[in-house]
XYZ file of C-alpha atoms in Angstrom:
316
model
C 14.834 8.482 21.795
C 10.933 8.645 21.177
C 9.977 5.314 22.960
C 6.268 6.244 23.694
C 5.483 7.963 20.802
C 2.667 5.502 20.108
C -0.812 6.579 21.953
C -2.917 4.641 19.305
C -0.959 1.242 20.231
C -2.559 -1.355 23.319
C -0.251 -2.384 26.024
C -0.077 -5.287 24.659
C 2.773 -8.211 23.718
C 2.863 -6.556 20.014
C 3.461 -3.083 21.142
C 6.474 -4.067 23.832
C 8.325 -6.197 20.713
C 7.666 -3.244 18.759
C 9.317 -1.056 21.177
C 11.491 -3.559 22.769
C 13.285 -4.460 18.929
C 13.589 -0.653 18.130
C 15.629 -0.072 21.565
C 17.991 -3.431 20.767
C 18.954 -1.599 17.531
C 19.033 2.095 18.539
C 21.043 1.896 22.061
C 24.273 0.741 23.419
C 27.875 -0.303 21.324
C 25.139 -3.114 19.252
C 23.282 -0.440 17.877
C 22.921 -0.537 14.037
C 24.170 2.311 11.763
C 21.267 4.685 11.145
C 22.345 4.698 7.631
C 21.450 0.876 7.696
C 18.009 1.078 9.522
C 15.890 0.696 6.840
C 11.963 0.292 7.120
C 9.512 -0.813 4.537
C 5.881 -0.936 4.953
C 3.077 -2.250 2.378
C 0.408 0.544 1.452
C -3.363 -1.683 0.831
C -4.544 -3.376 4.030
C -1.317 -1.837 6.006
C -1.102 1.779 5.860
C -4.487 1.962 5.199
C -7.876 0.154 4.079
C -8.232 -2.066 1.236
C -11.871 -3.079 1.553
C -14.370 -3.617 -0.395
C -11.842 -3.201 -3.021
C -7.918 -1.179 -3.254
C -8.687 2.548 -3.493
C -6.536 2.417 -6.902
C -8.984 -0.222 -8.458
C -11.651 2.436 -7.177
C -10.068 5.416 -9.381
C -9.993 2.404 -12.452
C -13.058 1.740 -11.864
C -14.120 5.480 -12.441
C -11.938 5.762 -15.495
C -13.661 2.787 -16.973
C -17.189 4.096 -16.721
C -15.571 7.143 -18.409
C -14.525 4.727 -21.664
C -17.818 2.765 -21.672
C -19.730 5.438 -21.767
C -17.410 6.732 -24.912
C -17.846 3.096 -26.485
C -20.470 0.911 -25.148
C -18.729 -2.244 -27.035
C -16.220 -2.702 -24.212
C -19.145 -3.908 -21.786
C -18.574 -7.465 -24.338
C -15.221 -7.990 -22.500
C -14.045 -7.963 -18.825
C -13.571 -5.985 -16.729
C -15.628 -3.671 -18.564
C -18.709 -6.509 -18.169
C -18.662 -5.694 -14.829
C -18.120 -2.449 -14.573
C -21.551 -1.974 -17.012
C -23.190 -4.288 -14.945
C -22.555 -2.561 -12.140
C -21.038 -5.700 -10.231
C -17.486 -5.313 -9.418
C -16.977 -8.929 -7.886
C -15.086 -10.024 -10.832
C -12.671 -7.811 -10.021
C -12.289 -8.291 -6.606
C -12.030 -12.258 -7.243
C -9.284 -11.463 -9.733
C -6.977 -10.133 -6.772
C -8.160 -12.960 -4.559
C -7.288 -15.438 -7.184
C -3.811 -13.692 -7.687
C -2.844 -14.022 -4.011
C -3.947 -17.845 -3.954
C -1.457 -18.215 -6.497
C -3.967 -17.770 -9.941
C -2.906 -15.145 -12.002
C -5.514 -15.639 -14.884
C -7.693 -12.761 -14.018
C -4.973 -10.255 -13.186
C -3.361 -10.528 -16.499
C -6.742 -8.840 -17.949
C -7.154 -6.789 -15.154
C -3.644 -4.930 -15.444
C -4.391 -5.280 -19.701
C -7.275 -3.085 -18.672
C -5.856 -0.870 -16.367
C -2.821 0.251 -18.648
C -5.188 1.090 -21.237
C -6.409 4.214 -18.921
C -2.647 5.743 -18.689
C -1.450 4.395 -22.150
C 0.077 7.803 -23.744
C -0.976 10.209 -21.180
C 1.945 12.134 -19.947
C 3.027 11.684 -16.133
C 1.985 15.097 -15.177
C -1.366 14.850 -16.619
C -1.949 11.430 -14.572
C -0.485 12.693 -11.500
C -3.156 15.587 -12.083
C -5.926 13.408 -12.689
C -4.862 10.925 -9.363
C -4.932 14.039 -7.315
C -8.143 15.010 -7.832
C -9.291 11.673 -7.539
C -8.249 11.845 -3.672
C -9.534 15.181 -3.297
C -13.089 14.279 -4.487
C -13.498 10.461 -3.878
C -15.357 8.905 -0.982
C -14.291 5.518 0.490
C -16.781 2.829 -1.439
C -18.873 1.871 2.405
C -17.329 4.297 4.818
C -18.097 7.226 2.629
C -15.650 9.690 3.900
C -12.144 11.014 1.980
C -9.588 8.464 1.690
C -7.070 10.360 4.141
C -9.739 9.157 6.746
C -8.794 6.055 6.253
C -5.172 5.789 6.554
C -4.297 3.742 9.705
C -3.717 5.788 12.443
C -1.425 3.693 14.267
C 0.643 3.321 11.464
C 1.297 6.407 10.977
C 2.398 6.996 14.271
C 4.704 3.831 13.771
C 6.002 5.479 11.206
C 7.074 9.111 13.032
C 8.522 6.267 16.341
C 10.606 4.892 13.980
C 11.794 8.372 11.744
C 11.919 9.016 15.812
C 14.403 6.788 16.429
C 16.916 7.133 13.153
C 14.989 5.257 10.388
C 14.128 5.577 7.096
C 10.568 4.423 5.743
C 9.852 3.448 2.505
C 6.380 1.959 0.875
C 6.657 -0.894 -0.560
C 3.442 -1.748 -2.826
C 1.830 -3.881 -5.470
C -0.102 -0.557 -6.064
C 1.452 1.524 -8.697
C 4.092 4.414 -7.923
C 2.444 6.754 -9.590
C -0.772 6.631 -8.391
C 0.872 6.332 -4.479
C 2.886 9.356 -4.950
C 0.388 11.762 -4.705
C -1.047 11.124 -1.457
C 1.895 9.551 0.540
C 3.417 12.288 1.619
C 0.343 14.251 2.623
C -1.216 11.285 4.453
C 2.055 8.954 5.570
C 5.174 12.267 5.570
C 6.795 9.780 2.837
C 8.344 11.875 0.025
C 7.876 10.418 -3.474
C 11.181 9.120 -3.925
C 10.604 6.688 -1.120
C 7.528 5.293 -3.181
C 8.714 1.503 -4.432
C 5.764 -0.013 -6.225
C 4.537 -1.378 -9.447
C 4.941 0.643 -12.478
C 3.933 1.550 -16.247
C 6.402 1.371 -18.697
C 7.797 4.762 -19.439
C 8.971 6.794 -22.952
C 9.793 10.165 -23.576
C 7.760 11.880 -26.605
C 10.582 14.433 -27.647
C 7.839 16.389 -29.475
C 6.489 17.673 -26.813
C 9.426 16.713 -24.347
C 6.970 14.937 -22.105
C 7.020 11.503 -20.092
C 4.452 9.203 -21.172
C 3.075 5.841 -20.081
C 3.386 3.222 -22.222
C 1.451 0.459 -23.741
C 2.625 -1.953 -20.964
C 3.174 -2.852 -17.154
C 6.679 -2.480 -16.321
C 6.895 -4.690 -13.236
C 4.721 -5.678 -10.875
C 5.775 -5.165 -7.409
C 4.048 -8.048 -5.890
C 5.401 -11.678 -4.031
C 8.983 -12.547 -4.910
C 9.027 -9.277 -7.318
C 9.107 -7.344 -3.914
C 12.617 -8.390 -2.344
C 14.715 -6.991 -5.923
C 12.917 -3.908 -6.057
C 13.785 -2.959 -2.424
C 17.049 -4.013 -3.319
C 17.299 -2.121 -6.602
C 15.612 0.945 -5.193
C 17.161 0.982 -1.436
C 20.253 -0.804 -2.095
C 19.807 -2.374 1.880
C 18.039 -5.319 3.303
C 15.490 -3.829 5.673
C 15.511 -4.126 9.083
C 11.768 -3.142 9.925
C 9.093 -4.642 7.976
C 5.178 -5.090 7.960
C 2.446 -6.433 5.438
C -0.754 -7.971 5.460
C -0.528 -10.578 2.986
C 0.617 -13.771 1.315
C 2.103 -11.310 -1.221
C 4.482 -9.466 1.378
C 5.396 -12.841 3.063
C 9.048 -12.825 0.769
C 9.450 -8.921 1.697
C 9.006 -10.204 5.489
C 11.297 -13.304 5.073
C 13.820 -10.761 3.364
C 13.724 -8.501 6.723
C 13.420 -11.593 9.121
C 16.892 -12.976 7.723
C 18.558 -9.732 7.993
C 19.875 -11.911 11.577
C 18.142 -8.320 13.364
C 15.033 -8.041 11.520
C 11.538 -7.038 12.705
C 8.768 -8.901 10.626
C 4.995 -7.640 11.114
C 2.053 -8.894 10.065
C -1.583 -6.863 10.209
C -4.215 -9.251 10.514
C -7.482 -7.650 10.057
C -9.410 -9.410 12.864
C -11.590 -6.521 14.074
C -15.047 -7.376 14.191
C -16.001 -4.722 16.972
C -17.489 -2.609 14.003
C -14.783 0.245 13.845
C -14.856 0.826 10.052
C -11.845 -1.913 9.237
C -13.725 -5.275 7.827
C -12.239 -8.275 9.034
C -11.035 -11.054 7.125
C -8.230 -13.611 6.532
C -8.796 -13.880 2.320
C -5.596 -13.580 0.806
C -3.912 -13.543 3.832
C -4.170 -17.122 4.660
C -0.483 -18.414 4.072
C 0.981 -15.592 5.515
C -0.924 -16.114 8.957
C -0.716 -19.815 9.072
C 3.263 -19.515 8.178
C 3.619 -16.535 11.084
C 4.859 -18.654 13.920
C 7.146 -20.538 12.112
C 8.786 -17.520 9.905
C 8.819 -15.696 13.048
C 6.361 -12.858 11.957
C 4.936 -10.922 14.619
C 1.352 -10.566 14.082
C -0.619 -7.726 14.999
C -4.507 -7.683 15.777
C -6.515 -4.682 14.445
C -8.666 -5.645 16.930
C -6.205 -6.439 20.413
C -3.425 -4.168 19.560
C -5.258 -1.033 17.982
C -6.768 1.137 20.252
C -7.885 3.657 17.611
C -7.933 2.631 13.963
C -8.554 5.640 11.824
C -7.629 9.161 11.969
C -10.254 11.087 14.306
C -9.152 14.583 12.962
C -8.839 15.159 9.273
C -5.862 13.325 8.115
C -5.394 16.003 4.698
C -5.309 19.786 4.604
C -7.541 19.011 1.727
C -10.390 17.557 4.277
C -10.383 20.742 6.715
């Protein structure tokens, strides 16, 4: 086994229960099946950042100013009104409002956001995401996304593949727009992409998928638990968010009676590129003890936070 495959990782409490749980299940007559060690990891504020807004809302954001400046009217409703004003807080106080429980704000939010893919075929979006990650600069760090994947996550992930699992994502943030990048930045093949999604039809004209006129699901809170289960078909046994919206994804791998529940907590405020704060996470952290998450600290338990070499071919 590949027990110190983690150089990015402190010697700290949260690394040895990391390591510690992954050697209870992997060794001796207990060990689980490797067909039933299942991991599932959030993408936005896990894998990698989600500040100053999710880098999905940043390619929405893009296609917007692309429609307004095509019709000028939409700046009389939101988001569009913010996008022509230039200030994006409305949006970003939509997805804090969502995760303290208000989903107002988010209902026009997605209404907007499924009017960009409504009847463009899948290949054509998948096109247009991927050359969104090739050219687009994080919003205040201002270099390519893949620099700011989470460099000891990533090497959680390869200890765990390591050591006989299987990793999924497991995301609010839509499939589609995941697929692209994860296996480039994360080594996760599309197929192990669960996340929100568009509904789907198939234009027999021109024998093309196409996006419909609505949001399928969205892979957020409770939603998360029966999408794992439809997609996987297991209850994980490895699991790690950063939010109140992955705390029934975490108490779905904590009750497995072996499961490993993680929570990032974005606490760094030695100025290393990841902002700290607790918005949106506050139920999840203040519930940790008692739903027996284990909590990681960007800023105790990370010795490195991003990538220091170019995380993409794309960036070389």
């Amino acid at each position: 086994m590949a027990m110190t495959e983690l150089p990015s990782w402190r010697d700290t409490a949260t690394r040895s229960a990391i390591e510690d749980f992954v050697a209870s299940v992997t060794a001796g007559t207990d060990a689980v099946p490797v067909a039933e060690r299942v991991a599932v990891f959030d993408n936005d504020g896990t894998l990698w950042s989600e500040k100053p807004m999710p880098t999905q809302l940043h390619y929405v954001v893009e296609q917007w100013r692309k429609r307004l400046a095509e019709d000028a009217s939409l700046a009389a409703r939101q988001p569009y009104t913010a996008v022509a004003s230039g200030d994006l807080s409305w949006v970003g106080a939509a997805v804090d409002k969502h995760y303290a429980g208000d989903d107002a704000d988010l209902k026009v939010l997605i209404g907007a956001i499924v009017e960009v893919t409504q009847g463009v075929s899948v290949h054509d979006y998948a096109e247009s995401v991927a050359s969104f990650y090739r050219d687009a600069r994080h919003l205040t760090l201002g270099v390519p996304y893949s620099r700011t994947v989470y460099q000891p996550m990533v090497e959680l992930l390869r200890f765990l593949e390591a050591n006989g699992f299987t990793c999924y994502v497991v995301s609010a943030g839509e499939r589609d727009f995941m697929r692209p990048m994860t296996e480039e930045y994360y080594g996760l093949p599309p197929e192990r992409v669960v996340g929100s999604a568009y509904g789907l039809t198939y234009d027999e004209d021109t024998r093309q998928v196409r996006y419909g006129a609505a949001l399928s699901f969205f892979d957020d809170g409770p939603e998360k638990p029966p999408r794992i289960w439809t997609r996987i078909g297991r209850r994980p046994l490895f699991a790690v968010g950063n939010s109140n919206g992955d705390m029934p994804m975490l108490d779905f791998t904590a009750d497995n009676g072996r499961g490993l529940a993680l929570l990032v907590h974005h606490d760094d405020d030695t100025d290393r590129g990841d902002t700290p704060y607790d918005k949106g996470a506050e139920q999840a952290l203040a519930a940790a003890a008692d739903r027996g998450y284990t909590v990681i600290s960007v800023k105790d338990d990370w010795e490195q936070v991003f990538p220091t070499a170019p995380a993409s071919t794309r960036d070389a």
